[in-house]
PDB file of C-alpha atoms and ligand atoms in Angstrom:
ATOM      1  CA  MET F 125       0.166   0.138  -0.037  1.00  0.00           C
ATOM      2  CA  LEU F 126       1.492   3.199  -0.899  1.00  0.00           C
ATOM      3  CA  GLY F 127       2.083   5.172   1.925  1.00  0.00           C
ATOM      4  CA  PHE F 128       3.051   2.288   4.431  1.00  0.00           C
ATOM      5  CA  GLU F 129       5.617   0.509   2.296  1.00  0.00           C
ATOM      6  CA  LYS F 130       9.429   1.420   1.240  1.00  0.00           C
ATOM      7  CA  HIS F 131       9.398   3.062  -2.218  1.00  0.00           C
ATOM      8  CA  ASP F 132      11.213   5.499  -4.129  1.00  0.00           C
ATOM      9  CA  HIS F 133       9.461   8.757  -2.584  1.00  0.00           C
ATOM     10  CA  SER F 134      11.115  11.394  -4.873  1.00  0.00           C
ATOM     11  CA  HIS F 135       9.666   9.587  -7.799  1.00  0.00           C
ATOM     12  CA  CYS F 136       6.277  10.185  -5.942  1.00  0.00           C
ATOM     13  CA  VAL F 137       6.387  13.703  -5.566  1.00  0.00           C
ATOM     14  CA  GLN F 138       7.667  14.469  -8.943  1.00  0.00           C
ATOM     15  CA  THR F 139       4.474  12.558 -10.294  1.00  0.00           C
ATOM     16  CA  ALA F 140       2.233  14.085  -8.537  1.00  0.00           C
ATOM     17  CA  ILE F 141       3.564  17.880  -9.418  1.00  0.00           C
ATOM     18  CA  GLN F 142       3.855  16.791 -12.922  1.00  0.00           C
ATOM     19  CA  SER F 143       0.371  15.608 -13.224  1.00  0.00           C
ATOM     20  CA  ALA F 144      -0.902  18.674 -11.471  1.00  0.00           C
ATOM     21  CA  GLU F 145       1.015  20.915 -13.769  1.00  0.00           C
ATOM     22  CA  ILE F 146      -0.452  18.933 -16.760  1.00  0.00           C
ATOM     23  CA  PHE F 147      -4.047  18.929 -15.451  1.00  0.00           C
ATOM     24  CA  CYS F 148      -4.026  22.663 -14.662  1.00  0.00           C
ATOM     25  CA  ALA F 149      -2.677  23.455 -18.182  1.00  0.00           C
ATOM     26  CA  ASP F 150      -5.512  21.447 -19.856  1.00  0.00           C
ATOM     27  CA  LYS F 151      -8.061  22.754 -17.744  1.00  0.00           C
ATOM     28  CA  GLY F 152      -6.803  26.576 -17.823  1.00  0.00           C
ATOM     29  CA  LEU F 153      -6.480  26.443 -13.788  1.00  0.00           C
ATOM     30  CA  ARG F 154      -3.727  28.596 -12.470  1.00  0.00           C
ATOM     31  CA  PHE F 155      -1.146  26.666 -10.769  1.00  0.00           C
ATOM     32  CA  THR F 156       0.348  29.426  -8.821  1.00  0.00           C
ATOM     33  CA  PRO F 157       3.501  29.144  -6.637  1.00  0.00           C
ATOM     34  CA  VAL F 158       1.762  29.038  -3.545  1.00  0.00           C
ATOM     35  CA  ARG F 159      -0.439  26.335  -4.510  1.00  0.00           C
ATOM     36  CA  ARG F 160       2.417  24.151  -5.850  1.00  0.00           C
ATOM     37  CA  LYS F 161       4.228  24.517  -2.542  1.00  0.00           C
ATOM     38  CA  VAL F 162       1.363  23.549  -0.433  1.00  0.00           C
ATOM     39  CA  LEU F 163       0.810  20.404  -2.631  1.00  0.00           C
ATOM     40  CA  GLU F 164       4.898  19.937  -2.273  1.00  0.00           C
ATOM     41  CA  LEU F 165       4.369  20.151   1.418  1.00  0.00           C
ATOM     42  CA  LEU F 166       1.505  17.625   1.576  1.00  0.00           C
ATOM     43  CA  LEU F 167       3.674  15.117  -0.756  1.00  0.00           C
ATOM     44  CA  GLN F 168       6.630  15.444   1.700  1.00  0.00           C
ATOM     45  CA  GLU F 169       5.574  12.519   3.936  1.00  0.00           C
ATOM     46  CA  HIS F 170       2.706  10.085   3.622  1.00  0.00           C
ATOM     47  CA  ARG F 171       1.106  11.657   6.633  1.00  0.00           C
ATOM     48  CA  ALA F 172      -1.803  14.098   6.979  1.00  0.00           C
ATOM     49  CA  LEU F 173      -0.974  18.143   7.864  1.00  0.00           C
ATOM     50  CA  GLY F 174      -3.080  20.320   9.775  1.00  0.00           C
ATOM     51  CA  ALA F 175      -3.642  24.087   8.035  1.00  0.00           C
ATOM     52  CA  TYR F 176      -1.599  25.744  10.614  1.00  0.00           C
ATOM     53  CA  ASP F 177       1.193  23.015  10.233  1.00  0.00           C
ATOM     54  CA  ILE F 178       1.177  24.109   6.375  1.00  0.00           C
ATOM     55  CA  LEU F 179       0.928  27.907   7.209  1.00  0.00           C
ATOM     56  CA  ASP F 180       4.171  27.341   9.431  1.00  0.00           C
ATOM     57  CA  ARG F 181       5.687  25.408   6.458  1.00  0.00           C
ATOM     58  CA  LEU F 182       4.747  28.163   4.006  1.00  0.00           C
ATOM     59  CA  ARG F 183       6.519  30.715   6.057  1.00  0.00           C
ATOM     60  CA  ASP F 184       9.485  28.920   6.809  1.00  0.00           C
ATOM     61  CA  ALA F 185       9.602  28.674   2.865  1.00  0.00           C
ATOM     62  CA  GLY F 186       9.553  32.055   2.562  1.00  0.00           C
ATOM     63  CA  PHE F 187       5.711  32.584   1.645  1.00  0.00           C
ATOM     64  CA  GLY F 188       4.803  35.399   4.262  1.00  0.00           C
ATOM     65  CA  ALA F 189       1.376  33.652   4.133  1.00  0.00           C
ATOM     66  CA  GLN F 190      -1.551  34.437   6.127  1.00  0.00           C
ATOM     67  CA  PRO F 191      -4.383  31.896   6.768  1.00  0.00           C
ATOM     68  CA  PRO F 192      -6.620  32.655   3.961  1.00  0.00           C
ATOM     69  CA  VAL F 193      -3.817  32.272   1.717  1.00  0.00           C
ATOM     70  CA  ALA F 194      -3.007  28.704   2.992  1.00  0.00           C
ATOM     71  CA  TYR F 195      -6.952  27.985   3.119  1.00  0.00           C
ATOM     72  CA  ARG F 196      -7.544  29.147  -0.521  1.00  0.00           C
ATOM     73  CA  ALA F 197      -4.661  26.876  -1.583  1.00  0.00           C
ATOM     74  CA  LEU F 198      -6.251  24.026   0.457  1.00  0.00           C
ATOM     75  CA  ASP F 199      -9.509  24.487  -1.138  1.00  0.00           C
ATOM     76  CA  PHE F 200      -8.301  24.551  -4.752  1.00  0.00           C
ATOM     77  CA  LEU F 201      -6.187  21.534  -4.211  1.00  0.00           C
ATOM     78  CA  VAL F 202      -9.105  19.429  -2.551  1.00  0.00           C
ATOM     79  CA  SER F 203     -11.645  20.886  -5.140  1.00  0.00           C
ATOM     80  CA  HIS F 204      -9.732  19.699  -8.169  1.00  0.00           C
ATOM     81  CA  GLY F 205      -8.618  16.007  -6.407  1.00  0.00           C
ATOM     82  CA  PHE F 206      -5.007  17.011  -5.723  1.00  0.00           C
ATOM     83  CA  ALA F 207      -5.563  16.636  -1.768  1.00  0.00           C
ATOM     84  CA  HIS F 208      -8.100  15.332   0.521  1.00  0.00           C
ATOM     85  CA  LYS F 209      -9.293  16.334   3.808  1.00  0.00           C
ATOM     86  CA  ILE F 210      -9.083  13.595   6.408  1.00  0.00           C
ATOM     87  CA  GLU F 211     -12.087  14.572   8.779  1.00  0.00           C
ATOM     88  CA  ARG F 212     -11.038  12.344  11.838  1.00  0.00           C
ATOM     89  CA  LEU F 213      -7.643  14.304  11.967  1.00  0.00           C
ATOM     90  CA  ASN F 214      -9.083  17.773  10.595  1.00  0.00           C
ATOM     91  CA  ALA F 215      -5.883  17.562   8.451  1.00  0.00           C
ATOM     92  CA  PHE F 216      -5.093  17.251   4.566  1.00  0.00           C
ATOM     93  CA  ILE F 217      -3.203  14.923   2.372  1.00  0.00           C
ATOM     94  CA  ALA F 218      -1.830  14.636  -1.035  1.00  0.00           C
ATOM     95  CA  CYS F 219      -4.136  12.238  -3.187  1.00  0.00           C
ATOM     96  CA  ALA F 220      -2.594   8.904  -4.211  1.00  0.00           C
ATOM     97  CA  HIS F 221      -3.919   8.896  -7.396  1.00  0.00           C
ATOM     98  CA  PRO F 222      -5.173  12.499  -8.684  1.00  0.00           C
ATOM     99  CA  GLY F 223      -6.764  12.810 -11.726  1.00  0.00           C
ATOM    100  CA  ALA F 224      -8.854   9.613 -11.566  1.00  0.00           C
ATOM    101  CA  PRO F 225     -12.184  10.107 -10.218  1.00  0.00           C
ATOM    102  CA  HIS F 226     -12.359   8.032  -6.904  1.00  0.00           C
ATOM    103  CA  SER F 227     -14.018   7.804  -3.415  1.00  0.00           C
ATOM    104  CA  PRO F 228     -10.792   7.407  -1.191  1.00  0.00           C
ATOM    105  CA  ALA F 229     -10.663   5.263   1.901  1.00  0.00           C
ATOM    106  CA  PHE F 230      -8.309   6.374   4.490  1.00  0.00           C
ATOM    107  CA  MET F 231      -6.015   3.976   6.727  1.00  0.00           C
ATOM    108  CA  ILE F 232      -4.974   6.208   9.493  1.00  0.00           C
ATOM    109  CA  CYS F 233      -2.181   4.893  12.107  1.00  0.00           C
ATOM    110  CA  ARG F 234      -3.363   5.907  15.467  1.00  0.00           C
ATOM    111  CA  ILE F 235       0.385   5.693  16.578  1.00  0.00           C
ATOM    112  CA  CYS F 236       2.516   7.354  14.059  1.00  0.00           C
ATOM    113  CA  ASP F 237      -0.308   9.212  12.159  1.00  0.00           C
ATOM    114  CA  SER F 238       0.811   7.986   8.741  1.00  0.00           C
ATOM    115  CA  VAL F 239      -2.052   7.514   6.424  1.00  0.00           C
ATOM    116  CA  ALA F 240      -2.548   5.402   3.268  1.00  0.00           C
ATOM    117  CA  GLU F 241      -5.143   5.815   0.447  1.00  0.00           C
ATOM    118  CA  ALA F 242      -6.906   3.296  -1.048  1.00  0.00           C
ATOM    119  CA  GLN F 243      -9.967   2.996  -3.432  1.00  0.00           C
ATOM    120  CA  SER F 244     -13.251   2.408  -1.642  1.00  0.00           C
ATOM    121  CA  MET F 245     -16.084   0.391  -3.195  1.00  0.00           C
ATOM    122  CA  SER F 246     -18.715   1.765  -1.209  1.00  0.00           C
ATOM    123  CA  ALA F 247     -20.818   2.728  -3.734  1.00  0.00           C
ATOM    124  CA  THR F 248     -20.767  -0.754  -5.401  1.00  0.00           C
ATOM    125  CA  GLY F 249     -20.433  -2.927  -2.103  1.00  0.00           C
ATOM    126  CA  ALA F 250     -23.197  -3.680   0.480  1.00  0.00           C
ATOM    127  CA  PHE F 251     -23.548   0.224   1.311  1.00  0.00           C
ATOM    128  CA  GLY F 252     -24.220   0.797  -2.426  1.00  0.00           C
ATOM    129  CA  ASP F 253     -26.811  -1.803  -2.264  1.00  0.00           C
ATOM    130  CA  ALA F 254     -28.251  -0.472   0.878  1.00  0.00           C
ATOM    131  CA  ALA F 255     -28.367   3.081  -0.576  1.00  0.00           C
ATOM    132  CA  ARG F 256     -30.174   2.087  -3.712  1.00  0.00           C
ATOM    133  CA  HIS F 257     -32.930   0.244  -1.557  1.00  0.00           C
ATOM    134  CA  ALA F 258     -33.257   3.454   0.520  1.00  0.00           C
ATOM    135  CA  GLY F 259     -33.418   5.187  -3.288  1.00  0.00           C
ATOM    136  CA  PHE F 260     -30.568   7.365  -2.000  1.00  0.00           C
ATOM    137  CA  GLN F 261     -27.853   8.551  -4.487  1.00  0.00           C
ATOM    138  CA  ILE F 262     -24.409   8.608  -3.064  1.00  0.00           C
ATOM    139  CA  GLU F 263     -22.342  11.407  -4.569  1.00  0.00           C
ATOM    140  CA  ARG F 264     -19.428  11.233  -2.201  1.00  0.00           C
ATOM    141  CA  THR F 265     -18.468   8.758   0.499  1.00  0.00           C
ATOM    142  CA  VAL F 266     -15.732   9.118   3.032  1.00  0.00           C
ATOM    143  CA  VAL F 267     -14.025   6.250   4.706  1.00  0.00           C
ATOM    144  CA  GLU F 268     -11.567   6.653   7.567  1.00  0.00           C
ATOM    145  CA  ALA F 269     -10.197   3.714   9.110  1.00  0.00           C
ATOM    146  CA  GLU F 270      -8.121   3.789  12.457  1.00  0.00           C
ATOM    147  CA  GLY F 271      -5.605   1.126  13.614  1.00  0.00           C
ATOM    148  CA  LEU F 272      -1.946   0.604  13.354  1.00  0.00           C
ATOM    149  CA  CYS F 273       0.201   0.647  10.208  1.00  0.00           C
ATOM    150  CA  PRO F 274       2.672  -2.199   9.308  1.00  0.00           C
ATOM    151  CA  THR F 275       5.649  -0.415  11.142  1.00  0.00           C
ATOM    152  CA  CYS F 276       3.925   0.228  14.376  1.00  0.00           C
ATOM    153  CA  VAL F 277       2.533  -3.536  14.496  1.00  0.00           C
ATOM    154  CA  LYS F 278       6.127  -4.861  14.509  1.00  0.00           C
ATOM    155  CA  GLN F 279       6.893  -2.395  17.046  1.00  0.00           C
ATOM    156  CA  ALA F 280       4.008  -3.580  19.052  1.00  0.00           C
ATOM    157  CA  ASP F 281       4.918  -7.216  18.627  1.00  0.00           C
ATOM    158  CA  LYS F 282       8.354  -6.605  20.173  1.00  0.00           C
TER     159      LYS F 282
HETATM  160 ZN1  LIG N 142       5.773   8.392  -1.448  1.00  0.00          ZN
HETATM  161 ZN1  LIG N 143      -7.072  10.269  -3.748  1.00  0.00          ZN
HETATM  162 ZN1  LIG N 144       2.332   3.638  12.454  1.00  0.00          ZN
END
């Protein structure tokens, strides 16, 4: 699962920034320096960041940013699918497969706060059946599971 296993992370960051660039160019959206920087910050680790962490890091990077600047950049990234909000942590994470329409499901480690994203099938699974039964049309689902990541499971076994 991307986010938990070891991988070439610089490749992760590069690919995500590149696909955001291409997507924005295609749709005529402005990928401003602050939007790019916020996405880079979210991509640095497979971990969710709160808006205030992002603001601090923006300032460290020389962006003299005020809260509305960070919030607007996050809104942009979330509304175009480059990032997701993790309600459980009130924090944001870069999307693991931007560009593809999907219902994300998050696995959140309660010890180290690392987060991995998987696809949820709630619109087609048992929940989807229940919704169809109720005549309810699902537009968006949020699945957040809390538990232990592989690293923390190993640590707990010791
Ligand atoms: Zn990575
Ligand atoms: Zn996603
Ligand atoms: Zn963990």
